[in-house]
Amino acid sequence: MITVLAWLIYGFLLAPTLVVVIASFNAGAFLTFPPQGLSFRWYNTFFHNRVFLDAIETSLYVALIATGVSGIISTMAALYAARSTPSVSGAVRLALTLPLILPEVLSAIGLLFFFYATGLGVRYSIALVFGHVLITLPFIYINVSNALRGFDWSWEMAARSLGASPVRAFRRVTFPLILPGIMNGCLFAFIASFDSFSTSFLLKDIGTATLPIQLFDYLRLNFTPEAAAVSTVTVAVTTFLVFVMEKFILPTSLDEKEK
């Protein structure tokens, strides 16, 4: 009974995505379901649409930078919190997870006021990248903190007692053991940044458009299956990243941990 209920819940959650995927193969001129025939016509249109390709490039650029920066900050914060007293650890956890508690649009508005008040404005996508770093911090911090929860610090102390420097002990002992948590957090952070709309919409500079914003602008004037094709490609890329993570990266990290 529980298994059937679980499959029903999964089906309910995946049904909208499945509808979009099927609609992307629509041979008709409008986005309808069920499709009026099957065709790759709109995928061909999408891959020759420079506007959407530029938007994807911008989203990837911002997501990669934001994930890298937040990965470094969150990992360092998690390591510091794990070595600190409970009160300090709780304060760090609250500070790093606060963007996850607040509505994204409120965080974006606050950043918008901050950048204008400080005179930095929203030029050169500085505010955009900063905003994406802020919203991705909690995902990596929570995952790294969970990885550190069962970590035995005596292993690092043993490496130090054998002559390893703090950096070498971290690189050879601590880092491989918490790598699955870091990679999981970075994957969630990348997806959250890539799909973010509110932060991108409020903090982007003139002439910059991420994929969610470009899709929003496109659907205001057009209602063709090209939008579904774009969405299907992004879902496929995300699924591929999760598959690579589960099949290749995490097993390797866990093998190193067992050694």
Short mmCIF file of C-alpha atoms in Angstrom, two decimals:
data_model
loop_
_atom_site.label_atom_id
_atom_site.label_comp_id
_atom_site.label_asym_id
_atom_site.label_seq_id
_atom_site.Cartn_x
_atom_site.Cartn_y
_atom_site.Cartn_z
CA MET A 1 0.00 0.00 0.00
CA ILE A 2 2.82 2.39 0.92
CA THR A 3 4.63 1.57 -2.32
CA VAL A 4 1.55 2.31 -4.41
CA LEU A 5 1.00 5.58 -2.54
CA ALA A 6 4.63 6.55 -3.11
CA TRP A 7 4.34 5.88 -6.85
CA LEU A 8 1.12 7.92 -7.01
CA ILE A 9 2.87 10.85 -5.31
CA TYR A 10 5.85 10.58 -7.69
CA GLY A 11 3.50 10.44 -10.66
CA PHE A 12 1.61 13.52 -9.45
CA LEU A 13 4.86 15.47 -9.03
CA LEU A 14 6.31 14.40 -12.37
CA ALA A 15 3.12 14.82 -14.42
CA PRO A 16 3.66 18.55 -15.23
CA THR A 17 7.22 17.85 -16.40
CA LEU A 18 6.02 14.94 -18.51
CA VAL A 19 3.37 17.14 -20.14
CA VAL A 20 6.00 19.76 -21.04
CA VAL A 21 8.33 17.10 -22.49
CA ILE A 22 5.57 15.61 -24.66
CA ALA A 23 4.38 19.08 -25.75
CA SER A 24 7.91 19.95 -26.91
CA PHE A 25 7.52 17.42 -29.76
CA ASN A 26 4.35 19.11 -30.99
CA ALA A 27 4.30 19.51 -34.77
CA GLY A 28 1.73 22.31 -34.56
CA ALA A 29 2.36 26.04 -34.42
CA PHE A 30 1.04 26.51 -30.87
CA LEU A 31 1.81 24.96 -27.50
CA THR A 32 -1.05 22.51 -27.01
CA PHE A 33 -1.58 19.20 -25.27
CA PRO A 34 -2.04 16.56 -26.53
CA PRO A 35 0.36 17.46 -29.39
CA GLN A 36 -0.87 17.81 -32.96
CA GLY A 37 1.56 15.27 -34.36
CA LEU A 38 5.17 14.57 -33.38
CA SER A 39 8.13 16.49 -34.74
CA PHE A 40 11.63 17.75 -33.83
CA ARG A 41 10.77 21.04 -35.54
CA TRP A 42 10.90 23.19 -32.44
CA TYR A 43 14.16 21.67 -31.20
CA ASN A 44 15.73 22.68 -34.49
CA THR A 45 14.29 26.18 -34.04
CA PHE A 46 15.64 26.37 -30.50
CA PHE A 47 19.18 25.30 -31.42
CA HIS A 48 19.26 28.02 -34.08
CA ASN A 49 17.82 30.71 -31.80
CA ARG A 50 20.76 32.89 -30.74
CA VAL A 51 18.70 34.65 -28.08
CA PHE A 52 18.00 31.47 -26.13
CA LEU A 53 21.54 30.17 -26.59
CA ASP A 54 22.97 33.42 -25.22
CA ALA A 55 20.59 33.21 -22.26
CA ILE A 56 21.73 29.65 -21.51
CA GLU A 57 25.36 30.77 -21.72
CA THR A 58 24.66 33.59 -19.26
CA SER A 59 22.85 31.23 -16.87
CA LEU A 60 25.72 28.75 -16.98
CA TYR A 61 28.27 31.52 -16.45
CA VAL A 62 26.47 32.95 -13.43
CA ALA A 63 25.63 29.52 -11.96
CA LEU A 64 29.20 28.24 -12.23
CA ILE A 65 30.71 31.35 -10.62
CA ALA A 66 28.06 31.45 -7.88
CA THR A 67 28.47 27.75 -7.13
CA GLY A 68 32.26 28.03 -6.98
CA VAL A 69 32.25 31.06 -4.68
CA SER A 70 29.51 29.77 -2.40
CA GLY A 71 31.19 26.35 -2.33
CA ILE A 72 34.38 27.86 -0.90
CA ILE A 73 32.56 30.09 1.58
CA SER A 74 30.13 27.40 2.75
CA THR A 75 32.81 24.73 3.16
CA MET A 76 35.01 27.06 5.21
CA ALA A 77 32.03 28.10 7.33
CA ALA A 78 30.98 24.49 7.91
CA LEU A 79 34.53 23.54 8.97
CA TYR A 80 34.68 26.51 11.33
CA ALA A 81 31.28 25.73 12.82
CA ALA A 82 32.17 22.06 13.31
CA ARG A 83 35.22 23.04 15.36
CA SER A 84 33.42 25.74 17.39
CA THR A 85 31.24 25.78 20.46
CA PRO A 86 27.52 25.04 20.07
CA SER A 87 26.57 28.71 20.43
CA VAL A 88 29.01 29.85 17.73
CA SER A 89 28.02 26.91 15.52
CA GLY A 90 24.34 27.81 15.87
CA ALA A 91 25.02 31.45 14.95
CA VAL A 92 26.98 30.43 11.84
CA ARG A 93 24.27 27.98 10.81
CA LEU A 94 21.59 30.66 11.20
CA ALA A 95 23.58 33.17 9.15
CA LEU A 96 24.29 30.71 6.31
CA THR A 97 20.78 29.24 6.12
CA LEU A 98 18.87 32.52 6.49
CA PRO A 99 18.58 33.04 2.69
CA LEU A 100 16.74 29.71 2.55
CA ILE A 101 14.23 30.86 5.16
CA LEU A 102 13.51 34.29 3.69
CA PRO A 103 11.47 34.55 0.49
CA GLU A 104 13.82 34.88 -2.47
CA VAL A 105 12.12 38.01 -3.75
CA LEU A 106 12.65 39.80 -0.42
CA SER A 107 16.33 38.90 -0.42
CA ALA A 108 16.63 40.17 -3.98
CA ILE A 109 14.90 43.47 -3.14
CA GLY A 110 17.16 43.94 -0.12
CA LEU A 111 20.24 43.36 -2.28
CA LEU A 112 18.91 45.76 -4.90
CA PHE A 113 18.56 48.53 -2.30
CA PHE A 114 21.99 47.70 -0.88
CA PHE A 115 23.81 47.93 -4.21
CA TYR A 116 22.15 51.21 -5.14
CA ALA A 117 22.71 52.68 -1.68
CA THR A 118 26.42 51.83 -1.80
CA GLY A 119 26.77 53.31 -5.27
CA LEU A 120 27.72 50.03 -6.89
CA GLY A 121 24.51 49.87 -8.91
CA VAL A 122 23.82 46.73 -10.89
CA ARG A 123 26.46 47.15 -13.58
CA TYR A 124 28.68 44.37 -14.90
CA SER A 125 26.46 41.67 -13.34
CA ILE A 126 28.22 42.08 -9.98
CA ALA A 127 24.90 42.30 -8.15
CA LEU A 128 23.54 39.34 -10.13
CA VAL A 129 26.44 37.07 -9.21
CA PHE A 130 26.39 38.27 -5.59
CA GLY A 131 22.68 37.52 -5.34
CA HIS A 132 23.14 34.03 -6.73
CA VAL A 133 25.97 33.38 -4.27
CA LEU A 134 23.65 34.39 -1.46
CA ILE A 135 20.81 32.06 -2.46
CA THR A 136 23.15 29.09 -3.05
CA LEU A 137 25.05 29.30 0.24
CA PRO A 138 22.52 27.28 2.31
CA PHE A 139 22.49 24.27 -0.04
CA ILE A 140 26.23 23.68 0.18
CA TYR A 141 26.53 24.57 3.86
CA ILE A 142 23.81 22.12 4.93
CA ASN A 143 25.30 19.27 2.90
CA VAL A 144 28.87 19.88 4.11
CA SER A 145 27.65 20.21 7.70
CA ASN A 146 25.88 16.86 7.42
CA ALA A 147 29.06 15.31 6.01
CA LEU A 148 31.04 16.67 8.96
CA ARG A 149 28.53 15.45 11.52
CA GLY A 150 30.01 11.95 11.61
CA PHE A 151 33.58 13.03 10.91
CA ASP A 152 36.26 11.75 13.30
CA TRP A 153 38.71 14.59 13.86
CA SER A 154 41.27 12.16 15.27
CA TRP A 155 42.09 11.15 11.68
CA GLU A 156 43.23 14.67 10.88
CA MET A 157 45.10 14.87 14.19
CA ALA A 158 46.86 11.60 13.36
CA ALA A 159 48.00 13.04 10.03
CA ARG A 160 49.27 16.15 11.82
CA SER A 161 51.15 14.02 14.35
CA LEU A 162 52.88 12.23 11.48
CA GLY A 163 54.27 15.51 10.17
CA ALA A 164 51.60 16.68 7.74
CA SER A 165 50.98 20.41 7.55
CA PRO A 166 47.43 21.70 8.22
CA VAL A 167 46.90 22.23 4.49
CA ARG A 168 48.24 18.80 3.59
CA ALA A 169 46.19 17.11 6.31
CA PHE A 170 43.05 18.80 5.02
CA ARG A 171 43.82 17.96 1.40
CA ARG A 172 44.70 14.31 2.00
CA VAL A 173 42.37 13.39 4.88
CA THR A 174 39.49 15.79 5.52
CA PHE A 175 38.66 16.90 1.99
CA PRO A 176 38.21 13.41 0.44
CA LEU A 177 35.91 12.42 3.31
CA ILE A 178 33.61 15.43 2.98
CA LEU A 179 33.78 15.57 -0.82
CA PRO A 180 30.41 13.77 -1.32
CA GLY A 181 28.72 16.45 0.79
CA ILE A 182 30.45 19.24 -1.11
CA MET A 183 29.53 17.76 -4.50
CA ASN A 184 25.92 17.19 -3.49
CA GLY A 185 25.64 20.73 -2.21
CA CYS A 186 27.26 22.17 -5.32
CA LEU A 187 24.84 20.25 -7.53
CA PHE A 188 21.81 21.61 -5.67
CA ALA A 189 23.34 25.10 -5.66
CA PHE A 190 24.00 24.99 -9.40
CA ILE A 191 20.43 23.94 -10.16
CA ALA A 192 19.01 26.58 -7.80
CA SER A 193 21.13 29.30 -9.42
CA PHE A 194 20.37 28.16 -12.96
CA ASP A 195 16.61 28.16 -12.31
CA SER A 196 16.44 31.33 -10.21
CA PHE A 197 14.01 33.92 -11.55
CA SER A 198 13.30 36.51 -8.86
CA THR A 199 16.95 37.22 -8.02
CA SER A 200 17.95 37.34 -11.67
CA PHE A 201 15.01 39.54 -12.64
CA LEU A 202 15.70 42.17 -9.98
CA LEU A 203 19.51 42.21 -10.05
CA LYS A 204 20.38 41.78 -13.73
CA ASP A 205 21.96 44.66 -15.59
CA ILE A 206 20.66 46.10 -18.86
CA GLY A 207 21.14 43.72 -21.77
CA THR A 208 21.64 40.65 -19.56
CA ALA A 209 19.06 37.87 -19.49
CA THR A 210 19.29 34.46 -17.89
CA LEU A 211 17.28 31.55 -19.27
CA PRO A 212 14.28 31.86 -16.88
CA ILE A 213 13.98 35.57 -17.70
CA GLN A 214 14.27 34.93 -21.43
CA LEU A 215 11.59 32.26 -21.23
CA PHE A 216 9.33 34.65 -19.32
CA ASP A 217 9.80 37.37 -21.93
CA TYR A 218 9.26 34.87 -24.75
CA LEU A 219 5.99 33.51 -23.35
CA ARG A 220 4.54 37.00 -22.95
CA LEU A 221 4.49 37.41 -26.73
CA ASN A 222 4.70 33.85 -28.08
CA PHE A 223 3.09 30.55 -27.19
CA THR A 224 4.91 28.08 -29.41
CA PRO A 225 6.32 24.66 -28.45
CA GLU A 226 9.82 26.17 -28.61
CA ALA A 227 9.44 27.15 -24.96
CA ALA A 228 8.67 23.53 -24.10
CA ALA A 229 11.71 22.41 -26.09
CA VAL A 230 13.93 24.79 -24.12
CA SER A 231 12.50 23.52 -20.84
CA THR A 232 12.96 19.90 -21.89
CA VAL A 233 16.62 20.48 -22.74
CA THR A 234 17.26 22.05 -19.33
CA VAL A 235 15.51 19.14 -17.59
CA ALA A 236 17.61 16.68 -19.62
CA VAL A 237 20.84 18.49 -18.71
CA THR A 238 19.91 18.53 -15.02
CA THR A 239 19.01 14.83 -15.09
CA PHE A 240 22.32 14.07 -16.81
CA LEU A 241 24.26 15.95 -14.11
CA VAL A 242 22.47 14.02 -11.37
CA PHE A 243 23.17 10.73 -13.17
CA VAL A 244 26.88 11.53 -13.54
CA MET A 245 27.04 12.52 -9.89
CA GLU A 246 25.37 9.34 -8.67
CA LYS A 247 27.17 6.91 -10.98
CA PHE A 248 30.70 8.26 -11.20
CA ILE A 249 31.62 11.05 -8.78
CA LEU A 250 30.02 9.95 -5.51
CA PRO A 251 31.03 6.24 -5.76
CA THR A 252 34.65 7.30 -6.29
CA SER A 253 34.52 9.58 -3.28
CA LEU A 254 32.95 6.87 -1.12
CA ASP A 255 35.62 4.37 -2.20
CA GLU A 256 38.31 6.81 -1.09
CA LYS A 257 36.48 7.23 2.21
CA GLU A 258 36.44 3.45 2.80
CA LYS A 259 40.17 3.27 2.14
#
